[in-house]
Amino acid sequence: MAAEDAVAMKNKGNDAFRHMDWPAAIEFYTKAIELNDHEPSFYTNRAQANIKLEAYGYAVADATKAIEIDPTFAKAYYRRAVANTSILKHSDAIHDWKMVVRRNPSDKLAKSQYEACQKMVKRDAFLKAIEIADAPSAAVGLDLESMVVDDSYDGVRLKDEMTQEFIDDMIERFKTGKLLHKKYVFQMLLAVKQIVYEESTMVETRVKPDQQLTVCGDTHGQYFDLLEIFRLNGFPSATHGYLFNGDFVDRGSWSTEVCLLLYAYKMLFPSNFFLNRGNHETDDMNRMYGFEGECKAKYNERVFKIFSESFSALPLATLIGDKYLVLHGGLFSDDKVSLDDIRKLNRHNQRQPGHEGLMMEMLWTDPQTMPGRGPSKRGVGMQFGPDVTKRFCDNNGLEAVIRSHEVRMEGYEVEHNGKCITIFSAPNYCDSTKNRGGYINIDSSHELSFHQFDAVPHPDIKPMAYANNGMNSMMGM
C-alpha cells in the first residue's frame, strides 16, 4: 500500500511541476520518498524541481542518491550533470555527461552538452594558465577622442557629462531595440568604473529629510520590468535615491540595457544612486549565463571586458543610516566578522570572488530556517540561521540585514524574526517562475515600506538568448 501511496504522491508532484509550482512539487516528491525511499525516479524528479529553484546543491545530493540506488539510471547522471554545470563545476559535470552519452548514444542534447562541457573545461584551464594578477586594462589604447559618431546616428549625443536628456533618449532607444553608439558605451563604462572604484567597499549613507531611498534586488536583465519599477515608484532624482543590490545582468536578455541605464543614473547622481556587486557581476557567471554573449552580440568583446573591470570595482555592501546592512548574498561563516572587517576589505586586490573568504560569502550565502550554519542548497557558499543573524545584528548595532540573491514569490520576505529581509526585483523570473517583484522604500526616519509589482510584457526574446554554452536549452528541461 505504501508503494501505491508513494506513486500517488509522485503524480501529485508531477502535476505541481507541470503548473510550475516548484515548492509544492518538492513537497510531494519528498512525501513520496518518505513512503518509499528506494525508488530512484522520486529523487531525480525532486532534483529537477530543485534545479528550477536554483537549489543545485540539493539537486546534486538527490541525483547522487538515485545513482546509489540504481547506478544504471541515466536520468540521475543527467540531473547531476545539469546541476554541476549550473554552478560551474564543469570538471565534475563532464564525467556525468559522459555516462549519459554512453548509456544513450542517440541523445543529441546530451551529446551537445558533453561537447560543450569539454570545451568549458579546456577554456577554464586556458584562462587559469594565462591569468595575470595585474593584467592591463582592456581600455588601454582605447582612443575615445578619435571615435567618430557619424551623422546616421539618430540618438542624443553624450558630451562630457551625463544628462537627463541623454537618459530619456536612451530609455526609448532600448525599448525599440536600438543600441547606443559604442563610443558612448565606452565613455559610460570608464566613467562609472572610476566613480565606483573610489567608493568604499561598504558605502555608508543616510536618508536626508524630504528624501527617499529605494532598495531593489536582482533585476537580471529584465529591462521592461526595471522600467516598471521606475514608472510605479518614480524615476531616480536628486531627492529620490536608489540602491540596486546586485545581479543586474545574466539570464534576462536585456542585460546590457539594464546595466547601461543603471550606470547612466550613477553618472547623473553619483552620491544618491548606489550599486552593490552581486554574484552575477563576475566573469565565470557572465560566461555561463549570457551576459558575455550579449555584449559580444550587441557591441563587442572589449565592451564585455571593460564591463567586467567595472563590476570588479563595485562596492560589496551599503550601510543605510547605521541600521541596515545591504549586501547581495548574506552573512558569514565566522561570528567574529564585523562591519569593520567589511570596511577594511580591499576588494581591489581580488577581482573575482573565488571559492572562499569574505567576498565570496557576501555574494553567495543564503538564510535558512534552522539555527546555526548549514551546507548551501545551491552548492556554493553556506547557509546561516536566525541565531547567526541575531548575533551579527546585535554585535554591530543593526536592526536588520537586507539581501537579495533568491527568488521570493511575493517579491520580498521578512524572516529571522524581522532581522533578515530578502528583496527580489525580477518578477516572473526567467519568464517562468510567476513570482511578483518587490522593492523597499526607506524614508528619512529610516522606516521601511514594502512594495510589490507584477511583470510587464516584453518583446519575444527568451531568457538566456545569448548564452552560447547550452544553458539555454537546459533551462527548458
Short mmCIF file of C-alpha atoms in Angstrom, two decimals:
data_model
loop_
_atom_site.label_atom_id
_atom_site.label_comp_id
_atom_site.label_asym_id
_atom_site.label_seq_id
_atom_site.Cartn_x
_atom_site.Cartn_y
_atom_site.Cartn_z
CA MET A 1 0.00 0.00 0.00
CA ALA A 2 2.84 2.38 0.86
CA ALA A 3 4.24 1.91 -2.65
CA GLU A 4 0.88 2.88 -4.21
CA ASP A 5 0.62 5.92 -1.93
CA ALA A 6 4.16 6.91 -2.88
CA VAL A 7 3.30 6.80 -6.59
CA ALA A 8 0.20 8.90 -5.88
CA MET A 9 2.40 11.50 -4.16
CA LYS A 10 4.83 11.45 -7.10
CA ASN A 11 1.94 12.01 -9.51
CA LYS A 12 0.78 14.99 -7.46
CA GLY A 13 4.33 16.28 -7.58
CA ASN A 14 4.38 15.89 -11.36
CA ASP A 15 1.12 17.83 -11.60
CA ALA A 16 2.53 20.65 -9.45
CA PHE A 17 5.68 20.63 -11.60
CA ARG A 18 3.62 20.99 -14.79
CA HIS A 19 1.97 24.03 -13.20
CA MET A 20 5.44 25.44 -12.38
CA ASP A 21 4.77 25.26 -8.64
CA TRP A 22 8.26 24.02 -7.81
CA PRO A 23 7.99 24.24 -3.98
CA ALA A 24 4.76 22.20 -3.98
CA ALA A 25 6.34 19.67 -6.35
CA ILE A 26 9.28 19.26 -3.96
CA GLU A 27 6.87 18.75 -1.06
CA PHE A 28 5.02 15.96 -2.87
CA TYR A 29 8.22 14.27 -4.06
CA THR A 30 9.54 14.39 -0.50
CA LYS A 31 6.37 12.67 0.76
CA ALA A 32 6.80 10.03 -1.95
CA ILE A 33 10.39 9.44 -0.77
CA GLU A 34 9.24 9.16 2.85
CA LEU A 35 6.84 6.42 1.77
CA ASN A 36 9.34 4.65 -0.49
CA ASP A 37 12.99 5.68 -0.33
CA HIS A 38 14.18 3.03 -2.80
CA GLU A 39 12.67 4.49 -5.99
CA PRO A 40 15.33 6.50 -7.87
CA SER A 41 12.85 8.42 -10.04
CA PHE A 42 11.44 10.15 -6.93
CA TYR A 43 14.88 11.60 -6.26
CA THR A 44 15.51 12.65 -9.87
CA ASN A 45 12.10 14.32 -10.02
CA ARG A 46 12.87 16.24 -6.85
CA ALA A 47 16.30 17.06 -8.26
CA GLN A 48 14.68 18.65 -11.32
CA ALA A 49 12.36 20.76 -9.15
CA ASN A 50 15.38 21.86 -7.10
CA ILE A 51 17.17 22.81 -10.33
CA LYS A 52 14.21 25.03 -11.20
CA LEU A 53 14.63 26.74 -7.80
CA GLU A 54 18.40 27.03 -8.36
CA ALA A 55 18.97 24.76 -5.35
CA TYR A 56 21.73 23.00 -7.26
CA GLY A 57 23.42 21.57 -4.18
CA TYR A 58 20.21 19.79 -3.19
CA ALA A 59 19.80 18.58 -6.78
CA VAL A 60 23.30 17.08 -6.76
CA ALA A 61 22.52 15.28 -3.49
CA ASP A 62 19.23 13.89 -4.84
CA ALA A 63 20.78 12.73 -8.11
CA THR A 64 23.65 11.12 -6.21
CA LYS A 65 21.15 9.20 -4.04
CA ALA A 66 19.34 7.99 -7.16
CA ILE A 67 22.67 6.76 -8.59
CA GLU A 68 23.41 4.90 -5.35
CA ILE A 69 20.05 3.12 -5.71
CA ASP A 70 20.45 2.42 -9.43
CA PRO A 71 23.92 3.01 -10.93
CA THR A 72 22.47 2.45 -14.43
CA PHE A 73 19.85 5.23 -14.19
CA ALA A 74 20.85 7.67 -16.94
CA LYS A 75 18.43 10.39 -15.86
CA ALA A 76 20.20 10.66 -12.49
CA TYR A 77 23.53 11.32 -14.19
CA TYR A 78 21.74 13.84 -16.43
CA ARG A 79 20.30 15.76 -13.47
CA ARG A 80 23.59 15.80 -11.59
CA ALA A 81 25.43 16.99 -14.70
CA VAL A 82 22.95 19.84 -15.19
CA ALA A 83 23.23 20.89 -11.53
CA ASN A 84 27.04 20.81 -11.51
CA THR A 85 27.20 22.66 -14.82
CA SER A 86 24.91 25.33 -13.39
CA ILE A 87 27.30 26.03 -10.51
CA LEU A 88 30.29 25.97 -12.85
CA LYS A 89 31.68 22.66 -11.59
CA HIS A 90 32.48 21.58 -15.12
CA SER A 91 35.12 19.02 -14.17
CA ASP A 92 32.51 17.21 -12.03
CA ALA A 93 29.81 17.52 -14.67
CA ILE A 94 31.90 16.16 -17.52
CA HIS A 95 32.02 12.63 -16.05
CA ASP A 96 28.22 12.54 -15.75
CA TRP A 97 27.66 13.85 -19.27
CA LYS A 98 29.99 11.12 -20.48
CA MET A 99 27.91 8.49 -18.63
CA VAL A 100 24.68 9.82 -20.15
CA VAL A 101 26.11 9.72 -23.68
CA ARG A 102 27.50 6.23 -23.12
CA ARG A 103 24.09 4.94 -21.99
CA ASN A 104 22.04 6.94 -24.51
CA PRO A 105 24.25 7.47 -27.58
CA SER A 106 21.26 8.72 -29.61
CA ASP A 107 20.52 11.59 -27.18
CA LYS A 108 21.64 14.58 -29.26
CA LEU A 109 21.07 17.13 -26.48
CA ALA A 110 23.20 15.16 -24.02
CA LYS A 111 25.92 14.77 -26.65
CA SER A 112 25.96 18.51 -27.32
CA GLN A 113 26.10 19.19 -23.59
CA TYR A 114 29.02 16.79 -23.21
CA GLU A 115 30.89 18.51 -26.03
CA ALA A 116 30.09 21.96 -24.58
CA CYS A 117 31.31 20.82 -21.17
CA GLN A 118 34.56 19.55 -22.65
CA LYS A 119 35.09 22.96 -24.24
CA MET A 120 34.38 24.71 -20.93
CA VAL A 121 36.86 22.55 -19.04
CA LYS A 122 39.54 23.34 -21.65
CA ARG A 123 38.61 27.03 -21.61
CA ASP A 124 38.76 27.20 -17.80
CA ALA A 125 42.20 25.59 -17.85
CA PHE A 126 43.36 28.01 -20.55
CA LEU A 127 42.06 31.08 -18.70
CA LYS A 128 43.73 29.92 -15.50
CA ALA A 129 47.01 29.38 -17.33
CA ILE A 130 47.05 32.88 -18.83
CA GLU A 131 45.69 34.66 -15.76
CA ILE A 132 47.83 37.65 -14.82
CA ALA A 133 47.41 39.27 -11.41
CA ASP A 134 47.86 42.81 -12.69
CA ALA A 135 46.65 42.42 -16.25
CA PRO A 136 46.44 45.70 -18.17
CA SER A 137 43.00 47.23 -18.57
CA ALA A 138 41.08 46.45 -21.73
CA ALA A 139 40.77 50.24 -22.04
CA VAL A 140 44.49 50.60 -22.78
CA GLY A 141 44.81 52.03 -26.28
CA LEU A 142 41.13 52.96 -26.44
CA ASP A 143 41.05 56.43 -28.01
CA LEU A 144 37.60 57.86 -27.39
CA GLU A 145 38.58 61.23 -28.82
CA SER A 146 39.15 59.75 -32.25
CA MET A 147 35.91 57.74 -32.26
CA VAL A 148 33.53 59.41 -34.67
CA VAL A 149 29.76 59.25 -34.18
CA ASP A 150 28.61 59.74 -37.75
CA ASP A 151 25.56 61.65 -38.86
CA SER A 152 23.48 58.49 -39.30
CA TYR A 153 23.31 58.02 -35.50
CA ASP A 154 19.79 59.16 -34.57
CA GLY A 155 20.21 59.44 -30.80
CA VAL A 156 21.03 62.24 -28.40
CA ARG A 157 24.78 62.94 -28.27
CA LEU A 158 26.67 62.48 -25.00
CA LYS A 159 29.18 65.19 -24.21
CA ASP A 160 31.47 65.20 -21.16
CA GLU A 161 28.69 64.95 -18.55
CA MET A 162 25.65 62.68 -18.30
CA THR A 163 22.34 64.47 -18.88
CA GLN A 164 18.72 63.63 -18.24
CA GLU A 165 18.07 64.25 -21.92
CA PHE A 166 20.53 61.51 -22.88
CA ILE A 167 18.97 59.09 -20.37
CA ASP A 168 15.42 59.78 -21.59
CA ASP A 169 16.52 59.16 -25.19
CA MET A 170 18.41 56.01 -24.16
CA ILE A 171 15.34 54.60 -22.40
CA GLU A 172 13.28 54.99 -25.58
CA ARG A 173 16.06 53.61 -27.81
CA PHE A 174 16.32 50.48 -25.72
CA LYS A 175 12.53 49.98 -25.76
CA THR A 176 12.63 49.76 -29.54
CA GLY A 177 15.68 47.51 -29.75
CA LYS A 178 18.16 50.22 -30.72
CA LEU A 179 21.68 50.33 -29.29
CA LEU A 180 23.92 53.13 -28.09
CA HIS A 181 26.92 54.09 -30.15
CA LYS A 182 29.97 52.18 -28.87
CA LYS A 183 31.73 55.46 -28.11
CA TYR A 184 29.07 56.33 -25.56
CA VAL A 185 29.11 52.82 -24.10
CA PHE A 186 32.86 53.00 -23.54
CA GLN A 187 32.52 56.52 -22.15
CA MET A 188 29.92 55.41 -19.61
CA LEU A 189 31.79 52.26 -18.59
CA LEU A 190 35.03 54.12 -17.93
CA ALA A 191 33.29 56.91 -16.04
CA VAL A 192 31.33 54.57 -13.76
CA LYS A 193 34.31 52.30 -13.23
CA GLN A 194 36.22 55.29 -11.87
CA ILE A 195 33.31 56.51 -9.71
CA VAL A 196 32.65 53.16 -8.01
CA TYR A 197 36.36 52.32 -7.70
CA GLU A 198 36.77 55.33 -5.45
CA GLU A 199 33.83 54.36 -3.23
CA SER A 200 34.36 52.36 -0.05
CA THR A 201 33.91 48.59 -0.02
CA MET A 202 30.96 49.33 2.27
CA VAL A 203 29.31 52.59 1.24
CA GLU A 204 27.72 54.41 4.19
CA THR A 205 24.74 56.68 3.62
CA ARG A 206 21.75 58.24 5.36
CA VAL A 207 18.38 59.29 4.00
CA LYS A 208 18.17 63.05 4.44
CA PRO A 209 14.98 64.97 5.34
CA ASP A 210 12.49 65.22 2.46
CA GLN A 211 14.33 62.48 0.59
CA GLN A 212 13.73 58.80 -0.10
CA LEU A 213 15.89 55.79 -0.88
CA THR A 214 14.56 52.73 -2.71
CA VAL A 215 16.30 49.36 -2.37
CA CYS A 216 15.86 46.92 -5.27
CA GLY A 217 17.04 43.34 -5.54
CA ASP A 218 18.03 41.26 -8.57
CA THR A 219 16.90 42.67 -11.92
CA HIS A 220 18.68 40.05 -14.10
CA GLY A 221 18.43 41.74 -17.49
CA GLN A 222 14.66 42.27 -17.25
CA TYR A 223 14.73 45.78 -18.71
CA PHE A 224 11.00 46.29 -19.11
CA ASP A 225 10.37 45.28 -15.51
CA LEU A 226 13.06 47.73 -14.38
CA LEU A 227 11.17 50.49 -16.19
CA GLU A 228 8.00 49.34 -14.41
CA ILE A 229 9.70 49.96 -11.04
CA PHE A 230 10.52 53.50 -12.13
CA ARG A 231 7.01 54.05 -13.55
CA LEU A 232 5.34 52.94 -10.31
CA ASN A 233 7.79 54.35 -7.81
CA GLY A 234 9.32 57.35 -9.53
CA PHE A 235 12.48 57.74 -11.58
CA PRO A 236 15.78 58.45 -9.81
CA SER A 237 16.29 62.11 -8.93
CA ALA A 238 18.29 64.34 -6.64
CA THR A 239 15.75 63.66 -3.86
CA HIS A 240 14.87 60.05 -4.70
CA GLY A 241 17.86 57.75 -4.49
CA TYR A 242 18.07 54.09 -5.47
CA LEU A 243 20.23 51.18 -4.38
CA PHE A 244 20.39 48.19 -6.72
CA ASN A 245 21.65 45.21 -4.76
CA GLY A 246 23.49 43.21 -7.42
CA ASP A 247 22.63 40.76 -10.21
CA PHE A 248 21.81 43.40 -12.79
CA VAL A 249 22.86 41.04 -15.58
CA ASP A 250 22.61 37.45 -16.87
CA ARG A 251 19.58 35.25 -17.60
CA GLY A 252 17.36 38.05 -18.90
CA SER A 253 18.21 39.10 -22.45
CA TRP A 254 18.37 42.88 -21.92
CA SER A 255 21.32 42.84 -19.52
CA THR A 256 23.32 45.47 -21.38
CA GLU A 257 20.28 47.75 -21.41
CA VAL A 258 19.65 47.29 -17.69
CA CYS A 259 23.28 47.85 -16.75
CA LEU A 260 23.81 50.84 -19.01
CA LEU A 261 20.69 52.53 -17.66
CA LEU A 262 21.85 51.96 -14.08
CA TYR A 263 25.31 53.25 -14.99
CA ALA A 264 23.82 56.35 -16.60
CA TYR A 265 21.96 57.16 -13.39
CA LYS A 266 25.13 56.52 -11.39
CA MET A 267 26.85 59.14 -13.52
CA LEU A 268 23.99 61.62 -13.14
CA PHE A 269 23.51 61.13 -9.37
CA PRO A 270 26.82 59.70 -8.09
CA SER A 271 26.13 60.42 -4.41
CA ASN A 272 22.46 59.37 -4.46
CA PHE A 273 22.39 56.27 -6.68
CA PHE A 274 24.13 53.14 -5.40
CA LEU A 275 25.19 49.81 -6.90
CA ASN A 276 26.27 46.74 -4.93
CA ARG A 277 28.02 43.86 -6.64
CA GLY A 278 26.16 40.54 -6.95
CA ASN A 279 27.40 37.04 -7.64
CA HIS A 280 26.44 37.53 -11.31
CA GLU A 281 28.73 40.53 -11.68
CA THR A 282 31.57 38.03 -12.11
CA ASP A 283 33.36 36.63 -15.15
CA ASP A 284 32.55 32.96 -14.73
CA MET A 285 28.82 33.57 -14.26
CA ASN A 286 28.74 36.01 -17.20
CA ARG A 287 30.33 33.40 -19.47
CA MET A 288 27.75 30.81 -18.43
CA TYR A 289 24.53 32.79 -18.13
CA GLY A 290 24.54 35.04 -21.17
CA PHE A 291 26.00 38.45 -20.40
CA GLU A 292 29.30 37.87 -22.21
CA GLY A 293 27.45 36.58 -25.26
CA GLU A 294 25.05 39.52 -25.17
CA CYS A 295 27.88 42.06 -25.02
CA LYS A 296 29.59 40.42 -27.99
CA ALA A 297 26.35 40.20 -29.98
CA LYS A 298 25.26 43.79 -29.35
CA TYR A 299 28.63 45.53 -29.08
CA ASN A 300 31.98 43.67 -28.95
CA GLU A 301 34.30 41.69 -26.69
CA ARG A 302 36.09 44.79 -25.47
CA VAL A 303 32.80 46.12 -24.10
CA PHE A 304 32.42 42.94 -22.06
CA LYS A 305 35.96 43.17 -20.74
CA ILE A 306 35.51 46.74 -19.55
CA PHE A 307 32.12 45.85 -18.07
CA SER A 308 33.98 43.12 -16.18
CA GLU A 309 36.51 45.64 -14.87
CA SER A 310 33.70 47.92 -13.73
CA PHE A 311 31.99 45.02 -11.93
CA SER A 312 35.17 44.20 -10.01
CA ALA A 313 35.30 47.85 -8.87
CA LEU A 314 31.77 47.83 -7.41
CA PRO A 315 31.21 48.11 -3.64
CA LEU A 316 30.15 44.93 -1.87
CA ALA A 317 27.73 46.43 0.65
CA THR A 318 25.87 49.58 1.67
CA LEU A 319 25.12 50.64 5.25
CA ILE A 320 21.96 52.75 5.48
CA GLY A 321 21.52 55.02 8.49
CA ASP A 322 23.64 52.72 10.68
CA LYS A 323 20.54 50.49 10.79
CA TYR A 324 20.51 48.29 7.72
CA LEU A 325 23.36 46.44 6.09
CA VAL A 326 22.53 45.77 2.43
CA LEU A 327 24.57 43.14 0.62
CA HIS A 328 23.75 40.71 -2.16
CA GLY A 329 24.14 37.27 -0.56
CA GLY A 330 24.29 37.16 3.19
CA LEU A 331 26.28 36.58 6.35
CA PHE A 332 29.46 34.84 7.28
CA SER A 333 30.93 31.53 8.39
CA ASP A 334 32.54 33.25 11.39
CA ASP A 335 30.62 35.15 14.09
CA LYS A 336 33.62 37.41 14.63
CA VAL A 337 33.19 39.16 11.28
CA SER A 338 32.11 42.77 11.85
CA LEU A 339 31.23 45.87 9.87
CA ASP A 340 34.82 46.99 10.42
CA ASP A 341 36.05 43.85 8.66
CA ILE A 342 33.90 44.77 5.65
CA ARG A 343 35.20 48.35 5.75
CA LYS A 344 38.80 47.10 5.76
CA LEU A 345 38.30 44.55 2.97
CA ASN A 346 40.36 45.63 -0.03
CA ARG A 347 38.18 44.40 -2.86
CA HIS A 348 40.59 45.80 -5.44
CA ASN A 349 43.15 43.12 -4.59
CA GLN A 350 40.76 40.39 -5.71
CA ARG A 351 38.89 40.95 -8.95
CA GLN A 352 36.87 37.73 -8.77
CA PRO A 353 35.36 36.34 -5.55
CA GLY A 354 36.94 32.87 -5.58
CA HIS A 355 35.62 29.89 -3.62
CA GLU A 356 36.13 31.10 -0.05
CA GLY A 357 36.59 34.22 2.03
CA LEU A 358 34.55 37.30 2.91
CA MET A 359 33.86 38.41 -0.66
CA MET A 360 32.53 35.01 -1.70
CA GLU A 361 30.29 34.81 1.38
CA MET A 362 28.94 38.33 0.87
CA LEU A 363 27.92 37.40 -2.68
CA TRP A 364 26.74 33.81 -2.25
CA THR A 365 25.34 32.84 1.18
CA ASP A 366 21.63 32.29 1.97
CA PRO A 367 19.44 32.25 5.08
CA GLN A 368 17.96 29.06 6.48
CA THR A 369 15.16 28.49 9.00
CA MET A 370 17.20 26.17 11.24
CA PRO A 371 19.62 27.66 13.80
CA GLY A 372 23.34 27.55 13.16
CA ARG A 373 25.01 27.17 9.80
CA GLY A 374 24.49 24.54 7.13
CA PRO A 375 25.68 23.50 3.68
CA SER A 376 24.44 25.59 0.80
CA LYS A 377 21.38 24.37 -1.05
CA ARG A 378 22.90 25.87 -4.19
CA GLY A 379 26.24 24.09 -3.79
CA VAL A 380 28.27 27.30 -3.31
CA GLY A 381 28.87 29.09 -0.02
CA MET A 382 26.78 28.15 3.03
CA GLN A 383 23.53 28.93 4.84
CA PHE A 384 23.02 30.84 8.09
CA GLY A 385 20.24 30.58 10.66
CA PRO A 386 18.25 33.14 12.67
CA ASP A 387 20.65 32.92 15.61
CA VAL A 388 23.58 33.83 13.33
CA THR A 389 21.66 36.85 12.03
CA LYS A 390 20.67 37.97 15.54
CA ARG A 391 24.26 37.80 16.80
CA PHE A 392 25.55 39.73 13.81
CA CYS A 393 22.92 42.46 14.18
CA ASP A 394 23.40 42.68 17.96
CA ASN A 395 27.19 42.82 17.68
CA ASN A 396 27.06 45.56 15.04
CA GLY A 397 24.12 47.64 16.28
CA LEU A 398 21.92 46.82 13.28
CA GLU A 399 18.18 46.47 13.01
CA ALA A 400 18.33 44.13 10.03
CA VAL A 401 20.31 42.74 7.12
CA ILE A 402 18.76 43.33 3.69
CA ARG A 403 19.84 40.91 0.98
CA SER A 404 18.70 39.60 -2.41
CA HIS A 405 20.09 36.61 -4.35
CA GLU A 406 16.95 34.43 -4.19
CA VAL A 407 13.52 34.46 -5.78
CA ARG A 408 10.73 35.26 -3.35
CA MET A 409 7.25 34.52 -4.68
CA GLU A 410 5.82 37.70 -3.17
CA GLY A 411 8.82 39.82 -4.20
CA TYR A 412 10.19 40.01 -0.67
CA GLU A 413 10.28 38.07 2.59
CA VAL A 414 10.95 39.14 6.16
CA GLU A 415 12.45 36.28 8.17
CA HIS A 416 14.75 35.55 11.10
CA ASN A 417 12.39 37.42 13.44
CA GLY A 418 12.50 40.51 11.27
CA LYS A 419 16.29 40.71 11.12
CA CYS A 420 16.80 39.23 7.66
CA ILE A 421 14.95 40.72 4.70
CA THR A 422 15.17 39.32 1.17
CA ILE A 423 14.21 41.61 -1.72
CA PHE A 424 13.95 40.33 -5.32
CA SER A 425 13.02 42.66 -8.19
CA ALA A 426 12.77 40.38 -11.24
CA PRO A 427 9.08 39.40 -11.49
CA ASN A 428 8.18 36.22 -13.38
CA TYR A 429 11.87 35.42 -13.24
CA CYS A 430 13.12 33.80 -16.45
CA ASP A 431 9.58 34.07 -17.85
CA SER A 432 8.56 31.01 -15.86
CA THR A 433 8.60 31.45 -12.09
CA LYS A 434 5.39 33.51 -11.76
CA ASN A 435 6.75 35.41 -8.77
CA ARG A 436 5.98 39.04 -8.06
CA GLY A 437 8.76 41.63 -7.84
CA GLY A 438 9.46 43.79 -4.82
CA TYR A 439 11.26 46.91 -3.68
CA ILE A 440 11.68 48.71 -0.36
CA ASN A 441 11.26 52.43 0.23
CA ILE A 442 13.17 53.99 3.12
CA ASP A 443 12.23 57.45 4.37
CA SER A 444 14.28 59.97 6.36
CA SER A 445 13.26 58.35 9.66
CA HIS A 446 14.73 55.14 8.19
CA GLU A 447 11.43 53.29 8.32
CA LEU A 448 10.85 50.59 5.70
CA SER A 449 7.82 50.21 3.44
CA PHE A 450 7.48 47.20 1.15
CA HIS A 451 6.01 47.31 -2.34
CA GLN A 452 5.16 44.62 -4.89
CA PHE A 453 4.70 44.72 -8.63
CA ASP A 454 3.97 42.34 -11.47
CA ALA A 455 5.88 41.56 -14.63
CA VAL A 456 5.00 43.54 -17.75
CA PRO A 457 5.00 42.36 -21.37
CA HIS A 458 8.27 42.42 -23.28
CA PRO A 459 9.36 41.65 -26.85
CA ASP A 460 9.51 37.98 -27.73
CA ILE A 461 13.13 37.30 -26.84
CA LYS A 462 13.61 34.38 -24.50
CA PRO A 463 15.78 34.38 -21.35
CA MET A 464 19.33 33.18 -21.95
CA ALA A 465 19.05 34.09 -25.63
CA TYR A 466 22.75 34.98 -25.73
CA ALA A 467 24.07 32.01 -23.75
CA ASN A 468 26.24 30.03 -26.14
CA ASN A 469 27.04 27.04 -23.96
CA GLY A 470 23.81 25.06 -23.97
CA MET A 471 22.44 26.54 -20.74
CA ASN A 472 19.51 27.98 -22.67
CA SER A 473 18.47 24.51 -23.82
CA MET A 474 18.97 23.03 -20.36
CA MET A 475 16.63 25.62 -18.84
CA GLY A 476 13.73 24.05 -20.68
CA MET A 477 14.38 20.53 -19.43
#
